[in-house]
Short mmCIF file of C-alpha atoms and ligand atoms in Angstrom, two decimals:
data_model
loop_
_atom_site.label_atom_id
_atom_site.label_comp_id
_atom_site.label_asym_id
_atom_site.label_seq_id
_atom_site.Cartn_x
_atom_site.Cartn_y
_atom_site.Cartn_z
CA MET A 1385 -4.63 -19.93 -2.27
CA GLN A 1386 -8.05 -21.26 -1.26
CA VAL A 1387 -9.20 -20.55 2.31
CA ASN A 1388 -12.34 -21.39 4.25
CA ALA A 1389 -14.75 -18.57 5.00
CA TYR A 1390 -18.32 -17.66 5.93
CA ALA A 1391 -20.10 -15.51 3.37
CA ALA A 1392 -23.47 -13.89 2.81
CA PRO A 1393 -24.47 -15.10 -0.68
CA LYS A 1394 -26.91 -12.22 -1.23
CA ALA A 1395 -28.51 -9.32 0.61
CA GLY A 1396 -30.30 -10.41 3.76
CA ALA A 1397 -29.47 -14.10 3.29
CA PRO A 1398 -27.96 -16.11 6.16
CA LEU A 1399 -24.18 -16.55 6.11
CA ALA A 1400 -22.94 -19.98 5.06
CA PRO A 1401 -19.59 -21.78 4.74
CA THR A 1402 -17.69 -21.30 1.50
CA THR A 1403 -14.14 -21.12 0.16
CA ILE A 1404 -12.51 -18.00 -1.23
CA GLU A 1405 -9.31 -17.19 -3.07
CA ARG A 1406 -6.55 -15.15 -1.36
CA ARG A 1407 -3.75 -13.61 -3.39
CA GLU A 1408 -0.19 -14.94 -3.16
CA VAL A 1409 2.00 -13.11 -0.67
CA GLY A 1410 3.56 -10.13 -2.47
CA ALA A 1411 6.78 -8.35 -1.53
CA ASN A 1412 4.96 -5.94 0.82
CA ASP A 1413 2.39 -8.41 2.13
CA VAL A 1414 1.86 -10.37 5.31
CA LEU A 1415 0.01 -13.69 5.47
CA ILE A 1416 -2.03 -13.96 8.66
CA ASP A 1417 -3.53 -17.11 10.14
CA ILE A 1418 -6.68 -15.61 11.63
CA GLU A 1419 -7.56 -16.64 15.18
CA TYR A 1420 -10.50 -14.36 15.98
CA ALA A 1421 -12.85 -12.04 14.10
CA GLY A 1422 -15.28 -9.69 15.84
CA ILE A 1423 -18.84 -9.12 14.64
CA CYS A 1424 -19.47 -5.40 14.11
CA HIS A 1425 -22.93 -3.99 13.46
CA SER A 1426 -21.45 -2.63 10.21
CA ASP A 1427 -21.11 -6.26 9.03
CA ILE A 1428 -24.85 -6.61 9.54
CA HIS A 1429 -25.71 -3.28 7.85
CA THR A 1430 -23.57 -4.39 4.89
CA VAL A 1431 -24.97 -7.88 4.38
CA ASN A 1432 -28.53 -6.67 4.95
CA GLY A 1433 -28.08 -4.07 2.21
CA ASP A 1434 -28.79 -1.16 4.58
CA TRP A 1435 -26.03 0.86 2.89
CA GLY A 1436 -26.96 -0.03 -0.68
CA PRO A 1437 -25.97 -2.79 -3.12
CA GLN A 1438 -22.88 -4.87 -2.30
CA PRO A 1439 -20.61 -7.14 -4.36
CA PHE A 1440 -22.04 -10.45 -3.10
CA PRO A 1441 -20.93 -12.95 -1.96
CA VAL A 1442 -19.58 -10.90 0.95
CA VAL A 1443 -17.26 -12.30 3.64
CA PRO A 1444 -17.60 -9.70 6.43
CA GLY A 1445 -15.19 -9.13 9.31
CA HIS A 1446 -12.96 -6.13 10.04
CA GLU A 1447 -11.90 -6.88 13.59
CA ILE A 1448 -9.22 -9.43 12.84
CA VAL A 1449 -6.55 -10.87 15.13
CA GLY A 1450 -4.14 -13.61 14.13
CA THR A 1451 -0.54 -14.69 13.78
CA VAL A 1452 1.86 -13.90 10.96
CA THR A 1453 2.83 -17.06 9.07
CA GLU A 1454 4.66 -15.58 6.08
CA VAL A 1455 6.05 -12.17 5.10
CA GLY A 1456 7.03 -10.71 1.74
CA GLU A 1457 10.69 -9.89 1.08
CA ALA A 1458 10.22 -6.11 1.54
CA VAL A 1459 8.41 -6.37 4.88
CA THR A 1460 10.48 -5.11 7.80
CA HIS A 1461 8.19 -4.41 10.74
CA HIS A 1462 6.27 -7.68 11.05
CA LYS A 1463 7.77 -11.14 11.28
CA VAL A 1464 6.61 -14.74 11.34
CA GLY A 1465 5.06 -15.56 14.71
CA ASP A 1466 3.98 -11.99 15.57
CA ARG A 1467 0.45 -11.47 16.83
CA VAL A 1468 -1.16 -8.87 14.60
CA GLY A 1469 -4.46 -7.22 13.82
CA VAL A 1470 -6.31 -5.85 10.82
CA GLY A 1471 -9.13 -3.35 11.08
CA CYS A 1472 -11.48 -1.74 8.59
CA MET A 1473 -8.97 -0.81 5.86
CA VAL A 1474 -6.39 -2.79 3.94
CA ASN A 1475 -5.00 -0.03 1.75
CA ALA A 1476 -5.10 3.66 0.76
CA CYS A 1477 -3.18 5.84 -1.72
CA ARG A 1478 -0.58 7.02 0.86
CA GLU A 1479 -0.02 10.20 -1.20
CA CYS A 1480 -3.05 12.45 -0.70
CA ALA A 1481 -3.38 15.11 2.00
CA SER A 1482 -5.46 12.81 4.22
CA CYS A 1483 -3.03 9.90 3.94
CA LEU A 1484 -0.02 12.13 4.57
CA ARG A 1485 -1.78 13.47 7.70
CA GLY A 1486 -2.30 9.90 8.95
CA ASP A 1487 -6.03 9.92 8.18
CA GLU A 1488 -5.92 7.06 5.68
CA GLN A 1489 -9.58 6.37 6.45
CA TYR A 1490 -10.37 9.65 4.69
CA CYS A 1491 -8.08 8.93 1.72
CA LEU A 1492 -9.06 11.37 -1.02
CA ASN A 1493 -8.58 8.61 -3.59
CA GLY A 1494 -10.72 6.21 -1.58
CA MET A 1495 -9.46 3.89 1.15
CA ILE A 1496 -9.84 0.20 0.44
CA GLY A 1497 -12.16 -1.46 2.93
CA THR A 1498 -11.30 -4.86 4.39
CA TYR A 1499 -14.34 -6.39 2.70
CA ALA A 1500 -16.79 -5.59 -0.11
CA ALA A 1501 -14.31 -3.11 -1.64
CA THR A 1502 -12.41 -3.15 -4.91
CA ASP A 1503 -8.76 -3.93 -4.24
CA ARG A 1504 -5.86 -2.49 -6.25
CA ASP A 1505 -5.74 -5.60 -8.43
CA GLY A 1506 -9.44 -5.24 -9.29
CA THR A 1507 -10.60 -8.13 -7.10
CA THR A 1508 -13.17 -7.70 -4.33
CA THR A 1509 -11.77 -7.68 -0.80
CA GLN A 1510 -13.06 -10.37 1.57
CA GLY A 1511 -12.94 -9.97 5.35
CA GLY A 1512 -12.05 -11.77 8.51
CA TYR A 1513 -14.75 -14.43 8.83
CA SER A 1514 -12.16 -16.74 7.32
CA THR A 1515 -9.06 -18.69 8.24
CA ARG A 1516 -6.30 -16.73 6.48
CA VAL A 1517 -5.86 -13.30 4.93
CA VAL A 1518 -3.11 -11.55 2.94
CA VAL A 1519 -2.74 -7.84 3.77
CA ASP A 1520 -0.24 -5.09 2.90
CA ALA A 1521 2.08 -4.87 5.91
CA ASN A 1522 1.50 -1.12 6.32
CA PHE A 1523 -2.13 -1.81 7.19
CA VAL A 1524 -1.28 -4.53 9.73
CA LEU A 1525 -1.19 -3.53 13.41
CA SER A 1526 0.88 -5.05 16.21
CA ILE A 1527 -1.16 -6.52 19.05
CA PRO A 1528 0.74 -5.74 22.25
CA GLU A 1529 1.65 -8.70 24.42
CA GLY A 1530 -0.64 -9.06 27.38
CA LEU A 1531 -3.84 -8.34 25.46
CA ASP A 1532 -6.05 -11.42 25.20
CA PRO A 1533 -6.34 -12.05 21.45
CA ALA A 1534 -10.10 -12.73 21.37
CA ALA A 1535 -10.89 -9.72 23.55
CA ALA A 1536 -8.47 -7.52 21.57
CA ALA A 1537 -10.13 -8.18 18.21
CA PRO A 1538 -12.95 -5.63 18.73
CA LEU A 1539 -10.37 -2.92 19.41
CA LEU A 1540 -9.64 -2.92 15.66
CA CYS A 1541 -13.02 -1.32 14.92
CA ALA A 1542 -15.10 -0.67 18.05
CA GLY A 1543 -12.01 0.49 19.95
CA ILE A 1544 -10.56 2.83 17.35
CA THR A 1545 -13.96 4.23 16.32
CA THR A 1546 -14.52 5.51 19.85
CA TYR A 1547 -10.88 6.32 20.73
CA THR A 1548 -10.42 8.68 17.77
CA PRO A 1549 -13.29 11.12 18.49
CA LEU A 1550 -12.58 11.01 22.23
CA LYS A 1551 -9.02 12.13 21.48
CA HIS A 1552 -9.96 14.55 18.70
CA TRP A 1553 -12.50 16.36 20.92
CA ASP A 1554 -10.17 16.30 23.96
CA ALA A 1555 -12.01 14.00 26.37
CA GLY A 1556 -10.09 13.94 29.63
CA PRO A 1557 -10.03 15.19 33.21
CA GLY A 1558 -12.65 17.89 33.68
CA THR A 1559 -14.74 16.95 30.65
CA LYS A 1560 -18.19 15.40 30.75
CA VAL A 1561 -18.73 12.74 28.12
CA ALA A 1562 -21.92 10.83 27.33
CA VAL A 1563 -22.01 7.61 25.33
CA VAL A 1564 -25.32 6.79 23.66
CA GLY A 1565 -25.97 3.04 23.25
CA LEU A 1566 -24.16 0.40 25.29
CA GLY A 1567 -23.32 -2.09 22.55
CA GLY A 1568 -20.02 -3.00 20.91
CA LEU A 1569 -18.85 0.56 20.23
CA GLY A 1570 -20.55 2.03 23.27
CA HIS A 1571 -18.93 -0.22 25.84
CA MET A 1572 -15.49 0.50 24.35
CA GLY A 1573 -16.29 4.21 24.42
CA VAL A 1574 -17.12 3.96 28.13
CA LYS A 1575 -13.90 2.12 28.98
CA ILE A 1576 -11.68 4.44 26.93
CA ALA A 1577 -13.34 7.69 28.05
CA HIS A 1578 -12.97 6.55 31.66
CA ALA A 1579 -9.30 5.67 31.12
CA LEU A 1580 -8.74 9.12 29.59
CA GLY A 1581 -10.05 10.63 32.82
CA ALA A 1582 -13.40 11.99 31.65
CA GLU A 1583 -16.61 11.89 33.69
CA VAL A 1584 -18.66 9.33 31.78
CA THR A 1585 -22.43 8.93 31.46
CA VAL A 1586 -24.18 6.11 29.62
CA LEU A 1587 -27.43 6.91 27.84
CA SER A 1588 -29.06 3.54 27.14
CA GLN A 1589 -32.59 2.64 26.13
CA SER A 1590 -33.26 1.12 29.56
CA LEU A 1591 -31.54 0.52 32.90
CA LYS A 1592 -31.14 -3.23 32.14
CA LYS A 1593 -27.35 -2.95 31.74
CA GLN A 1594 -26.77 -0.31 34.42
CA GLU A 1595 -24.65 -2.53 36.66
CA ASP A 1596 -22.41 -3.45 33.74
CA GLY A 1597 -22.10 0.14 32.60
CA LEU A 1598 -20.93 1.30 36.02
CA ARG A 1599 -18.51 -1.64 36.26
CA LEU A 1600 -17.06 -0.77 32.83
CA GLY A 1601 -16.21 2.73 34.04
CA ALA A 1602 -19.31 4.91 33.75
CA ASP A 1603 -19.97 7.39 36.55
CA HIS A 1604 -23.67 7.78 35.72
CA TYR A 1605 -26.26 5.78 33.83
CA TYR A 1606 -29.62 6.97 32.47
CA ALA A 1607 -32.46 5.43 30.51
CA THR A 1608 -33.41 7.38 27.39
CA SER A 1609 -36.89 5.82 27.48
CA ASP A 1610 -37.51 7.99 30.56
CA PRO A 1611 -38.42 11.54 29.42
CA ASP A 1612 -37.13 12.93 32.76
CA THR A 1613 -33.61 12.00 31.60
CA PHE A 1614 -33.66 14.72 28.96
CA GLU A 1615 -34.80 17.31 31.49
CA ALA A 1616 -32.35 16.26 34.19
CA LEU A 1617 -29.33 16.29 31.86
CA ALA A 1618 -30.16 19.35 29.71
CA GLY A 1619 -27.06 21.39 28.82
CA SER A 1620 -24.63 19.16 30.70
CA PHE A 1621 -22.18 17.41 28.34
CA ASP A 1622 -19.07 18.65 26.55
CA LEU A 1623 -19.08 15.67 24.22
CA ILE A 1624 -21.66 13.06 23.27
CA ILE A 1625 -20.65 10.01 21.25
CA ASN A 1626 -23.70 8.50 19.57
CA THR A 1627 -23.10 4.83 18.75
CA VAL A 1628 -26.70 3.90 17.97
CA SER A 1629 -27.18 1.81 14.82
CA ALA A 1630 -30.70 3.16 14.22
CA GLY A 1631 -32.21 6.62 13.89
CA ILE A 1632 -32.57 8.66 17.09
CA ASP A 1633 -34.07 12.06 17.83
CA VAL A 1634 -30.80 13.97 17.40
CA ASN A 1635 -32.36 17.25 18.52
CA ALA A 1636 -33.25 15.78 21.91
CA TYR A 1637 -29.60 14.74 22.39
CA LEU A 1638 -28.23 18.06 21.14
CA GLY A 1639 -30.22 19.63 23.98
CA LEU A 1640 -28.01 17.72 26.41
CA LEU A 1641 -24.86 19.53 25.21
CA ALA A 1642 -23.32 22.42 27.12
CA VAL A 1643 -22.37 25.63 25.28
CA ASP A 1644 -19.73 24.73 22.66
CA GLY A 1645 -20.47 21.02 23.10
CA THR A 1646 -20.24 18.50 20.26
CA LEU A 1647 -22.39 15.51 19.40
CA VAL A 1648 -20.32 13.08 17.35
CA ASN A 1649 -22.23 10.51 15.36
CA VAL A 1650 -20.34 7.29 14.87
CA GLY A 1651 -23.49 5.21 14.49
CA ALA A 1652 -24.29 4.79 10.81
CA PRO A 1653 -28.04 4.22 10.41
CA PRO A 1654 -29.33 4.04 6.84
CA GLU A 1655 -31.96 6.71 7.46
CA PRO A 1656 -31.29 10.50 7.68
CA LEU A 1657 -30.91 12.19 11.07
CA PRO A 1658 -32.78 15.52 10.79
CA VAL A 1659 -31.29 18.41 12.77
CA ASN A 1660 -33.07 21.63 13.71
CA ALA A 1661 -30.86 24.71 13.31
CA MET A 1662 -32.16 25.97 16.65
CA SER A 1663 -30.71 22.90 18.39
CA LEU A 1664 -27.25 24.12 17.37
CA ILE A 1665 -27.31 27.90 17.29
CA GLY A 1666 -28.74 28.48 20.77
CA ALA A 1667 -25.52 27.24 22.40
CA ARG A 1668 -22.90 27.20 19.59
CA ARG A 1669 -23.19 23.41 19.49
CA SER A 1670 -21.71 21.16 16.81
CA PHE A 1671 -23.04 18.03 15.18
CA ALA A 1672 -20.15 15.98 13.80
CA GLY A 1673 -19.25 12.56 12.44
CA SER A 1674 -16.16 10.38 12.69
CA MET A 1675 -15.04 7.21 10.95
CA ILE A 1676 -12.64 4.68 12.52
CA GLY A 1677 -9.07 6.09 12.68
CA GLY A 1678 -5.80 6.11 10.76
CA ILE A 1679 -3.13 3.45 11.09
CA ALA A 1680 -0.84 5.40 13.45
CA ILE A 1681 -3.63 6.30 15.87
CA THR A 1682 -4.91 2.72 15.73
CA GLN A 1683 -1.51 1.51 16.93
CA GLU A 1684 -1.53 4.28 19.57
CA MET A 1685 -4.97 3.06 20.71
CA LEU A 1686 -3.78 -0.58 20.96
CA ASP A 1687 -0.78 0.51 23.04
CA PHE A 1688 -3.03 2.72 25.21
CA CYS A 1689 -5.38 -0.23 25.79
CA ALA A 1690 -2.46 -2.50 26.73
CA GLU A 1691 -1.16 0.12 29.16
CA HIS A 1692 -4.58 0.54 30.78
CA GLY A 1693 -5.57 -3.14 30.67
CA ILE A 1694 -8.48 -2.45 28.34
CA THR A 1695 -10.05 -5.07 26.09
CA SER A 1696 -13.58 -5.76 24.93
CA GLU A 1697 -16.16 -7.79 26.86
CA VAL A 1698 -16.64 -10.66 24.43
CA GLU A 1699 -18.79 -13.69 23.86
CA VAL A 1700 -16.68 -16.07 21.75
CA ILE A 1701 -18.79 -18.11 19.35
CA ALA A 1702 -18.31 -20.83 16.74
CA ALA A 1703 -18.85 -19.96 13.08
CA ASP A 1704 -22.16 -21.82 12.92
CA GLN A 1705 -23.54 -19.35 15.49
CA ILE A 1706 -22.93 -16.26 13.33
CA ASN A 1707 -26.52 -15.94 12.09
CA GLU A 1708 -27.90 -16.29 15.61
CA ALA A 1709 -25.39 -13.68 16.82
CA TYR A 1710 -26.62 -11.28 14.11
CA GLU A 1711 -30.19 -11.69 15.41
CA ARG A 1712 -29.05 -10.97 18.93
CA VAL A 1713 -27.09 -7.85 17.90
CA LEU A 1714 -30.18 -6.57 16.08
CA ALA A 1715 -32.20 -7.12 19.28
CA SER A 1716 -29.60 -5.14 21.35
CA ASP A 1717 -28.86 -8.45 23.09
CA VAL A 1718 -25.06 -8.30 22.89
CA ARG A 1719 -22.72 -8.16 25.89
CA TYR A 1720 -20.79 -6.63 24.42
CA ARG A 1721 -19.19 -8.05 21.29
CA PHE A 1722 -19.51 -11.40 19.57
CA VAL A 1723 -16.15 -12.74 18.42
CA ILE A 1724 -15.84 -15.72 16.10
CA ASP A 1725 -13.27 -18.39 16.92
CA THR A 1726 -12.14 -18.79 13.33
CA SER A 1727 -10.68 -22.26 13.95
CA THR A 1728 -14.34 -23.37 13.72
CA ILE A 1729 -14.70 -22.17 10.11
P1 NAP B 2197 -24.34 -2.63 18.52
O1 NAP B 2197 -23.38 -3.49 19.26
O2 NAP B 2197 -25.57 -3.21 17.97
O3 NAP B 2197 -24.67 -1.39 19.50
C1 NAP B 2197 -25.63 -0.42 19.18
C2 NAP B 2197 -26.39 -0.05 20.47
O4 NAP B 2197 -27.27 1.01 20.15
C3 NAP B 2197 -27.26 -1.15 21.00
O5 NAP B 2197 -26.58 -2.06 21.82
C4 NAP B 2197 -28.28 -0.35 21.78
O6 NAP B 2197 -27.73 0.02 23.03
C5 NAP B 2197 -28.44 0.89 20.94
N1 NAP B 2197 -29.62 0.82 20.04
C6 NAP B 2197 -29.85 -0.12 19.09
N2 NAP B 2197 -31.01 0.14 18.44
C7 NAP B 2197 -31.51 1.25 19.02
C8 NAP B 2197 -32.68 2.04 18.79
N3 NAP B 2197 -33.57 1.69 17.85
N4 NAP B 2197 -32.86 3.14 19.55
C9 NAP B 2197 -31.98 3.49 20.49
N5 NAP B 2197 -30.84 2.78 20.76
C10 NAP B 2197 -30.64 1.69 20.03
O7 NAP B 2197 -23.61 -1.94 17.28
P2 NAP B 2197 -22.08 -1.46 17.11
O8 NAP B 2197 -21.31 -2.57 16.48
O9 NAP B 2197 -21.64 -0.85 18.36
O10 NAP B 2197 -22.26 -0.35 15.96
C11 NAP B 2197 -23.08 0.78 16.20
C12 NAP B 2197 -23.21 1.62 14.96
O11 NAP B 2197 -21.94 2.20 14.65
C13 NAP B 2197 -23.63 0.86 13.69
O12 NAP B 2197 -24.50 1.68 12.94
C14 NAP B 2197 -22.33 0.65 12.95
O13 NAP B 2197 -22.48 0.48 11.58
C15 NAP B 2197 -21.64 1.94 13.27
N6 NAP B 2197 -20.16 1.92 13.15
C16 NAP B 2197 -19.58 3.05 12.70
C17 NAP B 2197 -18.21 3.11 12.64
C18 NAP B 2197 -17.54 4.38 12.23
O14 NAP B 2197 -16.38 4.36 11.81
N7 NAP B 2197 -18.22 5.52 12.35
C19 NAP B 2197 -17.43 2.00 12.98
C20 NAP B 2197 -18.08 0.87 13.45
C21 NAP B 2197 -19.46 0.83 13.53
P3 NAP B 2197 -28.66 0.12 24.37
O15 NAP B 2197 -29.29 -1.24 24.51
O16 NAP B 2197 -27.69 0.44 25.42
O17 NAP B 2197 -29.66 1.20 24.15
ZN1 ZN B 2198 -16.87 -2.09 12.45
ZN1 ZN B 2199 -4.87 8.84 0.17
#
């Protein structure tokens, strides 16, 4: 079936309206009428070629919320009319050690990304900046009632990407967590870490968003442009989640970790992040990475957010504002996630 979409025709080019082909609904598939699609900085890295060559044209979008309009005959846990979500993956092998552990994002045979990936049938996947999508039901999440659909869309990437490391490294009462960068991921990290009971500090480039950060759940807020910050906070955090989309001086941030503390990089800048051994060995610190989360923990995160009344702070835009939104994200001028109303595509 032909559906409307917005695609980047080549690396670095503005996105423009187009039509794409979606497969027919198979026995295990769900057809979703998309309502909202969030704009993740990964969409921008991808279309700008930051992460290498891509199979253009690329329709980005992996924070998808919509309504089920058709289900295949073998589908049991989603039905027509359900509000559902799709995140960064649309398939994985389901047989390897990672998949069996529920870490489909680390599928040893390669998870299939929601866009710019080769699907099982050999076609290239196309993402959520479109009106309809067909997805294997096992990779479709249930959006709990009570979550605003536009504000829930960013949970499918920004939410899960911060929830998973916060859970994995035991953020909770008695732990001190810092979130570096108050953008799409960062503001979700603040809300979730606060809801988990941790003491939360925002490390932002400036104090411009301090009031917001404290309102979102941070206990403390510091500007990283102020060198005194690194002196004042030396050795103080159990966990730092770095969400910055560009290179940072990792060694300076490692110095903010307590003994046994961990700095988890979720930001995915194209350039290397050099680490001095001395930054780690002096206090048994760890430098780690984390990518989104598996399907089961993504559903757990959505249910957690519903229980705690957590959604993203969003600016809903029409499709013809996507290119302008990209510029604003690149200028750190996002509060705190752009979400496309896909009825405008
Ligand atoms: P975003 O909304 O643009 O937020 C990034 C924030 O980082 C900005 O708002 C800004 O916060 C800070 N920042 C930007 N440039 C900076 C610089 N040069 N120096 C210091 N701070 C800077 O982006 P996002 O959508 O949250 O994504 C963030 C990164 O995570 C991207 O690289 C993206 O690809 C990656 N990502 C990874 C995963 C994963 O699974 N690991 C999933 C999704 C996204 P302040 O203004 O507060 O300083
Ligand atoms: Zn993303
Ligand atoms: Zn697998």
